Each structure stands twice: as structure tokens, then as C-alpha cells.
Coordinates of C-alpha atoms in Angstrom, one line a residue:
Chain A
X246 CA 174.4 52.9 82.4
X247 CA 178.1 52.8 81.9
X248 CA 177.6 50.6 78.8
X249 CA 175.4 53.3 77.4
X250 CA 178.1 55.9 77.9
X251 CA 180.7 53.7 76.3
X252 CA 178.4 52.9 73.4
X253 CA 177.9 56.7 72.9
X254 CA 181.5 57.1 72.0
X255 CA 182.0 54.0 69.9
X256 CA 184.9 54.0 67.4
X257 CA 182.6 53.9 64.4
X258 CA 181.1 57.3 65.5
X259 CA 184.5 58.7 66.1
X260 CA 185.6 57.6 62.7
X261 CA 182.5 59.1 61.1
X262 CA 183.3 62.4 62.9
X263 CA 186.9 62.4 61.8
X264 CA 185.8 61.8 58.2
X265 CA 183.5 64.8 58.3
X266 CA 186.3 66.9 59.7
X267 CA 188.7 65.8 57.0
X268 CA 186.0 66.6 54.4
X269 CA 185.6 70.1 55.9
X270 CA 189.4 70.6 55.7
X271 CA 189.5 69.3 52.1
X272 CA 186.6 71.6 51.1
X273 CA 188.3 74.5 52.7
X274 CA 191.6 73.8 51.0
X275 CA 189.9 73.4 47.7
X276 CA 188.3 76.7 48.1
X277 CA 191.4 78.5 49.1
X278 CA 193.2 77.2 46.0
X279 CA 190.2 78.3 44.0
X280 CA 189.9 81.6 45.9
X281 CA 186.9 83.1 44.2
X282 CA 185.1 84.9 46.9
X283 CA 187.8 86.6 49.0
X284 CA 188.0 89.7 46.8
X285 CA 185.5 91.7 48.7
X286 CA 186.8 90.8 52.1
X287 CA 188.1 94.1 53.3
X288 CA 185.0 96.0 52.1
X289 CA 182.8 93.4 53.7
X290 CA 184.5 93.8 57.1
X291 CA 184.2 97.5 57.1
X292 CA 180.5 97.3 56.0
X293 CA 181.1 99.8 53.2
X294 CA 180.0 99.3 49.6
X295 CA 181.6 96.6 47.6
X296 CA 183.2 96.9 44.2
X297 CA 181.0 94.9 41.9
X298 CA 182.7 92.1 40.0
X299 CA 181.0 92.4 36.6
X300 CA 179.0 94.7 34.5
X301 CA 175.6 93.1 35.4
X302 CA 176.1 93.9 39.0
X303 CA 177.0 97.5 38.2
X304 CA 173.7 97.8 36.3
X305 CA 171.9 96.2 39.3
X306 CA 173.4 98.7 41.8
X307 CA 172.5 101.5 39.5
X308 CA 169.0 100.3 39.2
X309 CA 168.6 100.5 43.0
X310 CA 169.4 104.2 43.1
X311 CA 167.5 105.3 40.0
X312 CA 163.8 105.5 40.5
X313 CA 161.6 103.9 37.7
X314 CA 160.3 106.7 35.4
X315 CA 157.9 104.9 33.2
X316 CA 156.1 101.6 33.5
X317 CA 156.0 99.6 30.4
X318 CA 156.8 96.0 29.4
X319 CA 160.5 96.5 29.2
X320 CA 160.6 98.1 32.7
X321 CA 158.6 95.1 34.1
X322 CA 161.1 92.8 32.5
X323 CA 164.0 94.8 34.0
X324 CA 162.3 94.6 37.4
X325 CA 162.1 90.8 37.2
X326 CA 165.7 90.7 36.1
X327 CA 166.7 93.0 39.0
X328 CA 164.8 90.8 41.4
X329 CA 166.6 87.8 40.1
X330 CA 169.9 89.6 40.6
X331 CA 169.0 90.1 44.2
X332 CA 168.3 86.4 44.9
X333 CA 170.7 84.2 46.7
X334 CA 171.1 82.1 43.6
X335 CA 172.5 85.0 41.6
X336 CA 175.0 85.9 44.3
X337 CA 176.0 82.4 45.4
X338 CA 179.7 81.5 45.3
X339 CA 181.5 78.3 46.0
X340 CA 182.5 79.7 49.4
X341 CA 178.9 80.2 50.4
X342 CA 178.0 76.6 49.5
X343 CA 181.0 75.2 51.4
X344 CA 180.1 77.2 54.5
X345 CA 176.5 76.1 54.4
X346 CA 177.7 72.5 54.2
X347 CA 179.9 73.2 57.2
X348 CA 176.9 74.6 59.1
X349 CA 174.9 71.5 58.3
X350 CA 177.8 69.3 59.5
X351 CA 177.7 71.2 62.8
X352 CA 174.0 70.6 63.2
X353 CA 174.4 67.0 62.3
X354 CA 177.2 66.5 64.8
X355 CA 175.1 68.1 67.5
X356 CA 171.9 66.1 66.8
X357 CA 173.5 62.7 65.9
X358 CA 176.4 62.5 68.4
X359 CA 175.2 65.1 70.9
X360 CA 178.6 66.9 70.8
X361 CA 177.9 70.1 72.7
X362 CA 174.5 70.6 71.1
X363 CA 173.8 73.8 73.1
X364 CA 176.7 75.4 71.2
X365 CA 176.8 73.6 67.9
X366 CA 173.1 74.1 67.0
X367 CA 173.2 77.9 67.4
X368 CA 176.6 78.1 65.7
X369 CA 175.6 75.8 62.9
X370 CA 172.4 77.7 62.2
X371 CA 174.4 80.9 62.5
X372 CA 176.8 79.7 59.8
X373 CA 173.9 79.0 57.5
X374 CA 172.4 82.4 58.2
X375 CA 175.7 84.2 57.7
X376 CA 176.3 82.5 54.4
X377 CA 172.9 83.0 52.7
X378 CA 174.2 84.9 49.6
X379 CA 172.9 88.4 49.0
X380 CA 174.0 91.4 47.0
X381 CA 176.5 93.1 49.2
X382 CA 176.7 96.8 49.1
X383 CA 173.2 97.3 47.8
X384 CA 172.0 98.9 51.0
X385 CA 170.1 95.8 52.1
X386 CA 171.8 95.9 55.6
X387 CA 171.3 92.2 56.3
X388 CA 174.9 91.0 56.5
X389 CA 176.7 90.7 59.9
X390 CA 179.5 93.0 58.6
X391 CA 177.1 95.6 57.2
X392 CA 176.7 98.5 59.6
X393 CA 173.1 99.0 60.8
X394 CA 172.0 95.4 60.3
X395 CA 170.3 93.5 63.1
X396 CA 173.1 90.9 63.1
X397 CA 175.7 93.7 63.2
X398 CA 174.1 95.0 66.3
X399 CA 174.1 91.6 68.0
X400 CA 177.7 91.0 66.8
X401 CA 178.7 94.2 68.7
X402 CA 178.6 92.1 71.9
X403 CA 181.2 89.8 70.4
X404 CA 183.5 92.4 69.0
X405 CA 183.5 94.4 72.2
X406 CA 183.9 91.3 74.4
X407 CA 180.6 91.8 76.2
X408 CA 179.2 88.3 76.0
X409 CA 182.1 86.3 77.3
X410 CA 182.0 87.8 80.8
X411 CA 178.3 87.2 81.0
X412 CA 178.9 83.6 80.1
X413 CA 181.5 83.4 82.8
X414 CA 178.9 84.8 85.3
X415 CA 176.6 82.0 84.4
X416 CA 179.4 79.4 84.6
X417 CA 180.4 80.7 88.0
X418 CA 176.8 80.5 89.2
X419 CA 176.6 76.9 87.9
X420 CA 179.9 75.5 89.1
X421 CA 180.5 73.7 92.3
X422 CA 184.1 74.1 93.3
X423 CA 183.9 71.5 96.1
X424 CA 186.1 69.0 94.3
X425 CA 188.7 71.7 93.8
X426 CA 188.6 72.9 97.4
X427 CA 188.8 69.3 98.8
X428 CA 191.9 68.5 96.6
X429 CA 193.8 71.7 96.1
X430 CA 196.9 69.9 94.8
X431 CA 194.9 69.0 91.6
X432 CA 194.9 72.7 90.7
X433 CA 198.3 72.3 89.4
X434 CA 197.0 70.0 86.6
X435 CA 194.8 72.8 85.5
X436 CA 197.9 75.0 85.3
X437 CA 200.0 72.3 83.4
X438 CA 197.4 72.1 80.6
X439 CA 197.8 75.8 79.9
X440 CA 201.3 75.1 78.6
X441 CA 199.5 74.3 75.3
X442 CA 198.4 77.9 75.0
X443 CA 202.0 79.2 75.0
X444 CA 203.4 76.5 72.7
X445 CA 200.6 77.3 70.2
X446 CA 201.5 81.0 70.6
X447 CA 205.0 80.3 69.6
X448 CA 203.9 78.1 66.7
X449 CA 201.5 80.8 65.4
X450 CA 204.4 83.3 65.5
X451 CA 206.6 81.0 63.5
X452 CA 203.8 80.6 61.0
X453 CA 203.8 84.3 60.3
X454 CA 201.0 85.6 62.5
X455 CA 201.5 88.9 64.2
X456 CA 202.1 88.6 68.0
X457 CA 198.6 89.9 69.0
X458 CA 197.0 87.5 66.5
X459 CA 199.2 84.6 67.7
X460 CA 198.2 85.4 71.3
X461 CA 194.5 85.2 70.4
X462 CA 195.1 81.9 68.5
X463 CA 197.1 80.4 71.4
X464 CA 194.1 80.7 73.7
X465 CA 192.2 78.1 71.7
X466 CA 194.4 75.6 73.6
X467 CA 192.7 76.7 76.8
X468 CA 189.6 74.9 75.4
X469 CA 187.5 77.8 76.7
X470 CA 185.2 79.4 74.1
X471 CA 184.3 82.6 75.9
X472 CA 187.9 83.3 76.8
X473 CA 188.9 82.7 73.1
X474 CA 186.3 85.1 71.9
X475 CA 187.2 87.7 74.5
X476 CA 190.9 87.4 73.6
X477 CA 190.3 87.6 69.8
X478 CA 187.9 90.6 70.3
X479 CA 190.7 92.4 72.2
X480 CA 193.7 91.3 70.2
X481 CA 192.6 90.2 66.7
X482 CA 189.6 92.4 66.0
X483 CA 190.7 93.9 62.7
X484 CA 191.0 97.4 64.3
X485 CA 194.1 97.5 66.5
X486 CA 197.1 99.1 64.9
X487 CA 200.5 97.6 65.9
X488 CA 203.3 99.9 66.9
X489 CA 206.3 97.6 67.4
X490 CA 208.8 95.7 65.3
X491 CA 208.2 94.5 61.7
X492 CA 204.5 94.9 62.1
X493 CA 204.6 98.6 63.1
X494 CA 201.8 100.5 61.3
X495 CA 199.9 97.4 60.3
X496 CA 196.4 96.6 61.4
X497 CA 195.7 93.2 63.0
X498 CA 193.4 90.9 61.0
X499 CA 189.9 90.2 62.1
X500 CA 190.2 86.6 63.4
X501 CA 187.2 86.5 65.8
X502 CA 185.2 84.2 63.6
X503 CA 187.9 81.5 62.8
X504 CA 189.2 81.5 66.4
X505 CA 185.7 81.2 67.9
X506 CA 184.6 78.5 65.5
X507 CA 187.9 76.6 66.0
X508 CA 187.6 76.8 69.8
X509 CA 184.0 75.6 69.9
X510 CA 184.5 72.9 67.3
X511 CA 187.4 71.4 69.2
X512 CA 185.6 71.7 72.5
X513 CA 182.8 69.7 70.9
X514 CA 185.3 67.2 69.7
X515 CA 187.0 66.7 73.1
X516 CA 185.6 63.1 73.3
X517 CA 187.4 62.4 69.9
X518 CA 190.6 64.3 70.3
X519 CA 191.6 63.5 73.9
X520 CA 191.3 59.7 74.3
X521 CA 194.1 58.7 71.9
X522 CA 196.5 61.1 73.5
X523 CA 195.5 59.8 77.0
X524 CA 196.0 56.2 76.0
X525 CA 199.3 56.9 74.2
X526 CA 200.8 58.5 77.3
X527 CA 199.6 56.2 80.0
X528 CA 199.9 52.5 80.8
X529 CA 196.9 50.4 81.7
X530 CA 198.2 50.1 85.3
X531 CA 198.3 53.9 85.6
X532 CA 194.8 54.2 84.2
X533 CA 193.6 51.8 86.9
X534 CA 194.9 53.9 89.8
X535 CA 192.1 54.5 92.3
X536 CA 192.1 57.8 94.1
X537 CA 190.9 58.5 97.5
X538 CA 187.3 60.0 97.6
X539 CA 187.3 63.8 98.1
X540 CA 186.5 65.0 101.6
X541 CA 183.4 66.9 102.5
X542 CA 183.7 70.6 102.1
X543 CA 182.0 73.0 104.5
X544 CA 179.7 75.8 103.4
X545 CA 182.0 78.4 104.9
X546 CA 184.9 77.0 102.8
X547 CA 182.8 77.3 99.7
X548 CA 182.0 80.9 100.5
X549 CA 185.6 81.8 101.1
X550 CA 186.8 80.3 97.8
X551 CA 185.3 82.8 95.3
X552 CA 186.3 85.8 97.5
X553 CA 189.9 84.7 97.9
X554 CA 190.1 83.5 94.3
X555 CA 188.7 86.8 93.0
X556 CA 191.1 89.0 95.0
X557 CA 194.2 86.8 94.4
X558 CA 193.9 86.0 90.7
X559 CA 192.8 89.5 89.8
X560 CA 195.7 91.0 91.6
X561 CA 198.0 88.7 89.7
X562 CA 196.4 89.3 86.3
X563 CA 194.1 92.4 86.4
X564 CA 193.6 92.1 82.6
X565 CA 191.5 89.0 83.2
X566 CA 189.2 90.9 85.5
X567 CA 186.2 90.9 83.2
X568 CA 186.4 87.1 83.0
X569 CA 187.6 86.1 86.5
X570 CA 185.6 88.8 88.2
X571 CA 182.4 87.6 86.7
X572 CA 183.3 84.0 87.3
X573 CA 183.8 84.4 91.0
X574 CA 180.9 86.9 91.3
X575 CA 178.6 84.2 89.8
X576 CA 180.0 81.7 92.3
X577 CA 179.5 84.1 95.2
X578 CA 175.9 84.4 94.2
X579 CA 175.5 80.7 94.3
X580 CA 177.4 80.0 97.5
X581 CA 176.3 82.9 99.6
X582 CA 172.9 81.2 99.9
X583 CA 171.0 84.5 100.2
X584 CA 170.8 85.4 96.5
X585 CA 169.2 82.3 95.1
X586 CA 167.1 84.3 92.6
X587 CA 170.1 86.0 91.2
X588 CA 172.1 82.8 91.0
X589 CA 169.1 81.1 89.3
X590 CA 168.8 83.8 86.7
X591 CA 172.6 83.9 86.0
X592 CA 172.8 80.1 85.7
X593 CA 169.6 79.6 83.7
X594 CA 167.9 82.4 81.8
X595 CA 170.9 84.8 81.4
X596 CA 173.4 82.2 80.2
X597 CA 170.9 80.7 77.9
X598 CA 170.1 84.0 76.3
X599 CA 173.7 84.9 75.9
X600 CA 174.6 81.5 74.6
X601 CA 171.9 81.8 71.9
X602 CA 173.0 85.2 70.8
X603 CA 176.7 84.4 71.0
X604 CA 176.3 81.1 69.1
X605 CA 174.3 82.6 66.2
X606 CA 176.4 85.7 65.8
X607 CA 179.7 83.8 66.0
X608 CA 178.3 81.4 63.4
X609 CA 177.1 84.2 61.2
X610 CA 180.5 85.9 61.4
X611 CA 181.9 83.1 59.2
X612 CA 180.6 84.8 56.1
X613 CA 182.5 83.1 53.3
X614 CA 184.0 86.3 51.9
X615 CA 185.7 86.9 55.3
X616 CA 186.1 83.4 56.8
X617 CA 187.5 81.2 54.0
X618 CA 191.1 82.3 53.9
X619 CA 194.4 80.5 54.3
X620 CA 194.7 82.0 57.8
X621 CA 191.5 80.3 58.9
X622 CA 192.8 76.9 57.8
X623 CA 196.1 77.6 59.7
X624 CA 194.1 78.5 62.8
X625 CA 192.2 75.2 62.6
X626 CA 195.5 73.3 62.3
X627 CA 197.0 75.3 65.2
X628 CA 193.8 74.8 67.3
X629 CA 194.1 71.0 66.9
X630 CA 197.7 71.1 67.8
X631 CA 196.9 73.3 70.8
X632 CA 194.4 70.8 72.2
X633 CA 196.7 67.9 71.7
X634 CA 199.6 69.6 73.5
X635 CA 197.4 70.8 76.3
X636 CA 196.0 67.3 76.9
X637 CA 199.5 65.8 76.8
X638 CA 200.9 68.4 79.2
X639 CA 198.1 67.7 81.7
X640 CA 198.6 63.9 81.6
X641 CA 202.4 64.1 81.7
X642 CA 202.3 66.5 84.7
X643 CA 200.1 64.1 86.6
X644 CA 202.7 61.4 86.0
X645 CA 205.4 63.8 87.2
X646 CA 203.4 64.6 90.4
X647 CA 203.1 60.8 91.0
X648 CA 206.9 60.6 91.3
X649 CA 206.7 62.7 94.5
X650 CA 203.5 61.2 96.0
X651 CA 203.1 58.3 98.4
X652 CA 202.0 55.0 97.0
X653 CA 198.5 55.2 98.5
X654 CA 198.0 58.8 97.5
X655 CA 198.7 58.6 93.7
X656 CA 196.9 60.6 91.1
X657 CA 195.3 58.8 88.1
X658 CA 197.0 60.5 85.2
X659 CA 193.8 60.4 83.1
X660 CA 192.4 63.3 85.1
X661 CA 195.4 65.5 83.9
X662 CA 193.6 65.6 80.6
X663 CA 190.7 67.4 82.3
X664 CA 193.1 70.3 82.9
X665 CA 191.9 71.8 79.6
X666 CA 188.9 73.8 80.7
X667 CA 186.2 72.3 78.5
X668 CA 183.8 71.9 81.4
X669 CA 182.5 69.3 81.9
X670 CA 183.3 67.4 78.7
X671 CA 187.0 66.7 79.4
X672 CA 186.2 65.5 83.0
X673 CA 183.6 63.2 81.4
X674 CA 186.2 61.9 79.0
X675 CA 188.5 61.1 81.9
X676 CA 185.6 59.3 83.7
X677 CA 184.9 57.2 80.5
X678 CA 188.5 56.3 79.9
X679 CA 188.8 55.4 83.6
X680 CA 185.8 53.1 83.4
X681 CA 187.2 51.4 80.3
X682 CA 190.4 50.5 82.3
X683 CA 188.5 49.5 85.5
X684 CA 184.7 49.5 85.5
X685 CA 184.6 50.2 89.3
X686 CA 186.9 53.3 89.1
X687 CA 184.9 56.5 89.0
X688 CA 187.1 59.5 88.3
X689 CA 184.5 62.2 87.5
X690 CA 184.6 64.1 90.8
X691 CA 188.4 64.0 90.8
X692 CA 188.6 65.2 87.2
X693 CA 186.3 68.1 88.0
X694 CA 189.0 69.7 90.1
X695 CA 191.6 70.2 87.3
X696 CA 188.7 70.9 85.0
X697 CA 187.5 74.0 86.9
X698 CA 191.0 75.0 87.8
X699 CA 191.6 75.0 84.0
X700 CA 188.9 77.6 83.6
X701 CA 190.8 79.8 86.2
X702 CA 194.1 79.0 84.6
X703 CA 193.1 79.8 81.1
X704 CA 191.6 83.1 82.2
X705 CA 194.8 84.0 84.0
X706 CA 196.8 83.0 80.9
X707 CA 194.6 85.3 78.9
X708 CA 195.2 88.1 81.2
X709 CA 198.9 87.7 81.0
X710 CA 198.7 87.6 77.1
X711 CA 196.6 90.8 77.2
X712 CA 199.0 92.7 79.4
X713 CA 201.9 91.8 77.0
X714 CA 200.2 92.2 73.7
X715 CA 197.3 94.7 74.0
X716 CA 199.6 97.6 73.2
X717 CA 202.0 95.8 71.0
Chain B
X1261 CA 198.5 78.7 48.8
X1262 CA 199.8 75.2 49.3
X1263 CA 198.8 74.2 52.8
X1264 CA 201.2 71.3 53.0
X1265 CA 204.1 73.6 52.2
X1266 CA 204.0 75.4 55.5
X1267 CA 207.1 77.5 56.1
X1268 CA 208.3 78.0 59.7
X1269 CA 209.9 81.3 60.4
X1270 CA 212.2 80.5 63.3
X1271 CA 213.4 84.1 63.5
X1272 CA 209.9 85.0 64.9
X1273 CA 210.7 82.9 67.9
X1274 CA 212.7 85.7 69.5
X1275 CA 213.4 86.9 73.0
X1276 CA 210.1 88.7 73.3
X1277 CA 208.1 85.6 72.4
X1278 CA 210.2 83.5 74.7
X1279 CA 209.6 86.0 77.5
X1280 CA 205.9 86.0 77.1
X1281 CA 205.8 82.2 77.0
X1282 CA 208.0 81.5 80.0
X1283 CA 206.6 84.4 82.2
X1284 CA 203.0 83.3 81.2
X1285 CA 203.6 79.6 82.2
X1286 CA 205.3 80.6 85.5
X1287 CA 202.6 83.1 86.5
X1288 CA 199.8 80.6 85.7
X1289 CA 201.6 78.0 87.8
X1290 CA 202.3 80.4 90.6
X1291 CA 198.7 81.8 90.8
X1292 CA 197.2 78.3 91.0
X1293 CA 200.0 77.1 93.4
X1294 CA 199.3 80.0 95.6
X1295 CA 195.5 79.3 95.6
X1296 CA 196.2 75.7 96.2
X1297 CA 198.4 76.5 99.3
X1298 CA 195.8 78.8 100.7
X1299 CA 193.1 76.2 100.3
X1300 CA 195.4 73.6 102.0
X1301 CA 195.8 76.0 105.0
X1302 CA 192.2 77.3 105.4
X1303 CA 190.5 74.1 106.5
X1304 CA 193.3 73.5 109.0
X1305 CA 192.8 77.0 110.5
X1306 CA 189.1 76.5 110.6
X1307 CA 189.3 73.1 112.3
X1308 CA 192.0 74.2 114.7
X1309 CA 189.5 76.2 116.7
X1310 CA 186.9 73.5 116.6
X1311 CA 189.4 70.8 117.9
X1312 CA 190.6 73.2 120.6
X1313 CA 187.1 73.7 122.0
X1314 CA 186.1 70.1 121.8
X1315 CA 189.2 69.0 123.6
X1316 CA 188.3 71.3 126.5
X1317 CA 184.7 70.2 126.8
X1318 CA 184.8 66.5 126.0
X1319 CA 186.9 63.7 127.5
X1320 CA 188.9 61.7 125.0
X1321 CA 186.9 58.8 123.6
X1322 CA 188.5 55.6 122.6
X1323 CA 189.1 55.3 118.9
X1324 CA 186.6 53.3 116.9
X1325 CA 187.3 50.8 114.2
X1326 CA 185.4 52.8 111.6
X1327 CA 187.6 54.7 109.2
X1328 CA 185.6 57.9 108.7
X1329 CA 188.2 59.4 106.4
X1330 CA 187.8 56.7 103.8
X1331 CA 184.4 55.8 102.5
X1332 CA 183.8 53.8 99.4
X1333 CA 182.1 55.4 96.5
X1334 CA 179.0 53.3 97.0
X1335 CA 178.5 54.5 100.5
X1336 CA 179.0 58.1 99.4
X1337 CA 176.5 57.6 96.6
X1338 CA 173.9 56.1 98.9
X1339 CA 174.2 59.0 101.4
X1340 CA 174.1 61.5 98.6
X1341 CA 171.0 59.9 97.1
X1342 CA 169.2 59.8 100.5
X1343 CA 170.0 63.5 101.2
X1344 CA 169.0 64.5 97.7
X1345 CA 165.6 62.7 98.1
X1346 CA 165.1 64.2 101.5
X1347 CA 166.0 67.8 100.7
X1348 CA 164.1 67.9 97.4
X1349 CA 161.1 66.1 98.8
X1350 CA 161.4 63.4 96.2
X1351 CA 160.7 60.4 98.5
X1352 CA 157.4 58.6 98.4
X1353 CA 154.5 60.1 100.2
X1354 CA 151.5 58.1 101.3
X1355 CA 148.2 59.9 100.7
X1356 CA 147.1 59.1 104.3
X1357 CA 143.6 58.7 103.1
X1358 CA 142.0 55.4 104.0
X1359 CA 138.9 54.4 102.0
X1360 CA 136.8 51.3 102.2
X1361 CA 134.8 50.3 99.3
X1362 CA 131.4 49.4 100.7
X1363 CA 129.8 48.3 97.4
X1364 CA 131.0 45.4 95.4
X1365 CA 131.8 46.6 91.9
X1366 CA 130.1 44.6 89.3
X1367 CA 131.3 45.3 85.8
X1368 CA 129.0 44.7 82.9
X1369 CA 130.6 42.8 80.2
X1370 CA 129.2 40.7 77.2
X1371 CA 131.2 37.8 78.7
X1372 CA 129.2 37.9 81.9
X1373 CA 125.9 39.5 80.9
X1374 CA 123.2 37.0 81.5
X1375 CA 120.7 38.9 79.3
X1376 CA 122.9 38.2 76.3
X1377 CA 123.2 34.5 76.9
X1378 CA 121.3 32.2 74.6
X1379 CA 121.0 29.5 77.2
X1380 CA 119.8 29.7 80.7
X1381 CA 122.5 29.5 83.3
X1382 CA 122.2 26.3 85.1
X1383 CA 121.4 26.8 88.7

């Protein structure tokens, strides 16, 4: 069984994945230097009519509004011409093609390597749906940024931050916090990994992003897709007007699409990004440290956990209430033992429905005219940096903790990497790397503790960011 | 835009940014440290009462050699597996129906069908 797990993450597959990523970046950069489809960006965001680029399109739009008066051969020919102008082929730009390729890569990664397929398949299909070219501003109401379209209605849940709390409800109803309750000291690893959020925030500021945008970008380092979407919908939604400093009077950019795509892409690539950092920062002897098995946790303790956690964390960071409140509410449903039906719905049907809608709409929000910008590429670079820093901070903090612990009670530093809250992928990576160092060393249960505390930590960090930056 | 020529504006790294970062890191640590301390204390409080009552009712038993606090992963896995099978009714069930075949089953086959033989079977 272990061999199968190890085979799954073979270096060849990792290399193939990295090549695909490089190709994506190259395509993106090629597009940005070409920059042929960003002219209608602002109009597309607002869902208003778009200024046509050439005379033919002016004629096409005019034809839509003017009813046909007579039917003869020339009119029929014009009708065919008009139909052709409405096809995707006539409206296709290089940006659309690039994004469709990106969508196909997502689907490929999900099917071939099983990297977060539940997320990458909906997002990949969403990217393709969102980048089917059509005549914008012709009143078709099909684009995600066109008011009144079906996709626009579904996207409302993203822009208003409705879906992330519902996802958190499902996560809470699914998560067993036993490992965390049995080893509370491992919670600190979840806190250490959040340092990546704030270092990325500083980096984004220095790259020229406005503070609210930088705050939303920083959360990518929390490796938590719903939190990243929630933060970007609050801080980088293309609507808020800033009041302070050099940015006073300016409107924040709409970065929901790039941030969500970056967060979910890197979450899916946790098995590729984390192992080199973990190996670089640990010795083989450290990777072989065996930890004591966690103690049994009573049912009463499990019931106390979400109640205390809810009250305590929400008092510290009330801005994170939608996320933390729903997370702990879901866990109470699970642990109370008397609401099994509700817990089952939250952890199965509800989270599945929301995941489908969230994935497709986030994918569709990457419409080339809005998505392919220099800022998107910078967000992807910052996202990678954020993940690497978060992983490194978790591992290094575990090593620091070991300096103060007794010899028979040491922590395997590999589980520090699980402090980024990509549940349960980063814990699984810690388990795999532990098995590589010592085939009898199972770290999964230990790694789950910092993993779930990372979820709480990133939500608290998001709350702090919101309280500082929401009225910037 | 030339992506490789990224310019870092160090003036953006001002007091406000520094405050958000440091306060943020400290609050995240404090929140989780506080939770961790509470969860370290709660089991002790809960067990305090249990130990107190057991001490009163039961005489002290001599300590056994079995170390209950430390069990190997294999033992844990075996116990977990057994409990999982038990609670989810996944263990094997016998049908509890006994049947005795009274008739001998004779299967017809070209290999054993005497009507299809060309030769008489020697008796």
C-alpha cells in the first residue's frame, strides 16, 4: 500500500506537472506582452455594453437592434454573415485560447494525477465555460460578468462571500479534531505556518498592490481556498473605494478570479511544492523522529472543543465569524451526536452542491478579458512564494520547539509543513515523506493536528486582515 | 510589461504594513496558544473528579507491567479495525441455515453421457 502511495508521487509525474505549470506561465506572459484582449476589461466587469473594436462589429450590433424589413437574397446573406459574427470563432482571441488550454490542463491534472479532482474538474470546466468566446455587449446575457446571466447569478454567491462559510460548515461537519485535542501543543505549528500570509502581504505591497488587494493576496499562503475567496470578495472585489493614503479615491481591482485560481491551483500542487522545502530544511535523522501515539479523546472533550473554540476565536477576531462560526457549528452538529441528519447533509450533500457551484463559477470568472493581466501573473508568483514560506515557517518552528522538548517527546519537523491548512493534502504529504525516511513511521494522525489548527489559524488571520483593511 | 523586471517599492513597507503584519502574527499565535492551554487543562479537570472518586471507592492496586500510555501503532490499528468492524456490522455473519442435500447431483455432460458413447461401457 505504501509503495502505491510513493509511486503516485513519482519524480517523473512531478516533473511533468512542473513543465505544465511553466508552460502556463509562459503562455500567460506571452499573452500579456501581446495584450490583445484586455481592452474591454472594465466594461466586461461592469456588465455594460462593450465598445466594439472594428467596423464589422459595429454593423453586427446595429443589426441586432434593427428588425429585418424585407426578406430577399441579400438579407438572407446578411443573416448568415450576422450568425457567423455571433459564433465563437469570430470572437475568439488569443486570450480565450490560452485560458481554454489552462482549463484543459486543470482537467488533465485532476484525472491523470488525481490532484484535488473534486476542485480541479469543476474549476477546469468552469474555465472553459467562461472562455467560450461570444459577442460581448450584444445582449446575449451569457457571460459571467453580464448582469442577468445565469452564471452571473451563481457568481453572486462568490462576490458576496456566501459560498465560503457554507463550505466551512461542511468542513466542520467532516473534521475530527481528536488529534488536535490530544496534542494541543501542535496547534502552534498551525500558527507558525500563517507567517507566510503576512510575509506575502508585505511582498504584495512592495510590488505595488493596494493594501486591501495585498491582504487578499496574502491569504493564498493560508492554503485555504474558501478563506481566500471570502477575503478577496471582501477586500478585492472591484467595488470598494479606498479612503486612505496614496490610494484615496481609487477603487480596488477585482482579483477574486486570480486569487481563487491561484489558491486552488497551489492547494492541488501541495504534493509537488512542499516536499523539496521539507527535505531542504530537515536532516534525515530529524525526518525519522517517531512521535508518541496520540491519546484517546473522550466524547465530552470533543463536544467542548467547538463550543470553546467558537467563543474564544470569534471574540479575538469577530471579522472571521462567518468562517469560524460555521466551521465550529458544523463540528458541533457532528460531535453532539443528536443531529446526525444535519451533520450528514452538511458534510455530504450541502458541501458537494456548494463545491460544484463554487468551482464552476470561480473557473468561469477567469474570462480572458478580465483574467489575463500582469496583476494575475504577479498573484501567481506571490502565491507560490506564499506557499513556500508557509511550509518553511511550519517546519522551522517545529525544529525550534524541539529545542525545548525532552528527548523522548520530540516533534517530527515534517508535520510542521502540515500547518498550512490544505486539509488533508499537506498532512498526507507529511505522512509520505515520513514513510520515505522510515517505512515504519506513520505521521498522518500527528500531522492532522497542525493541519486542522491551520484552518483555524488562517481564518483568524483573515479576520485580523479584514479588521485592518476593510475600511482602508 | 516585462515580468522579469519586477520593481520592489520599499517605501510601501511602512509602519502601517509592519503593524498589520506583527499584530496579525502575534494574535494568531496568541489565539492558538490560548486554545492549546485550555485544551491542556480541560482533560486534567475532567479526570480530577474521576480520580478523586475512584480513590475513595477502590483500594490501591499494585501497578502492572503493561504500559497503557504507550501502545504501538499496530495495536492501535488492530483495535480500531475491530471496533470499526463491530460498530458498522462489517464482520462475517453465518447464515445459520443448515441444509443437507439428500439427492446426489448428477450433471449431464457429453463427457459422461453414456447415450452418446459409441462403444458400450465395459461392465
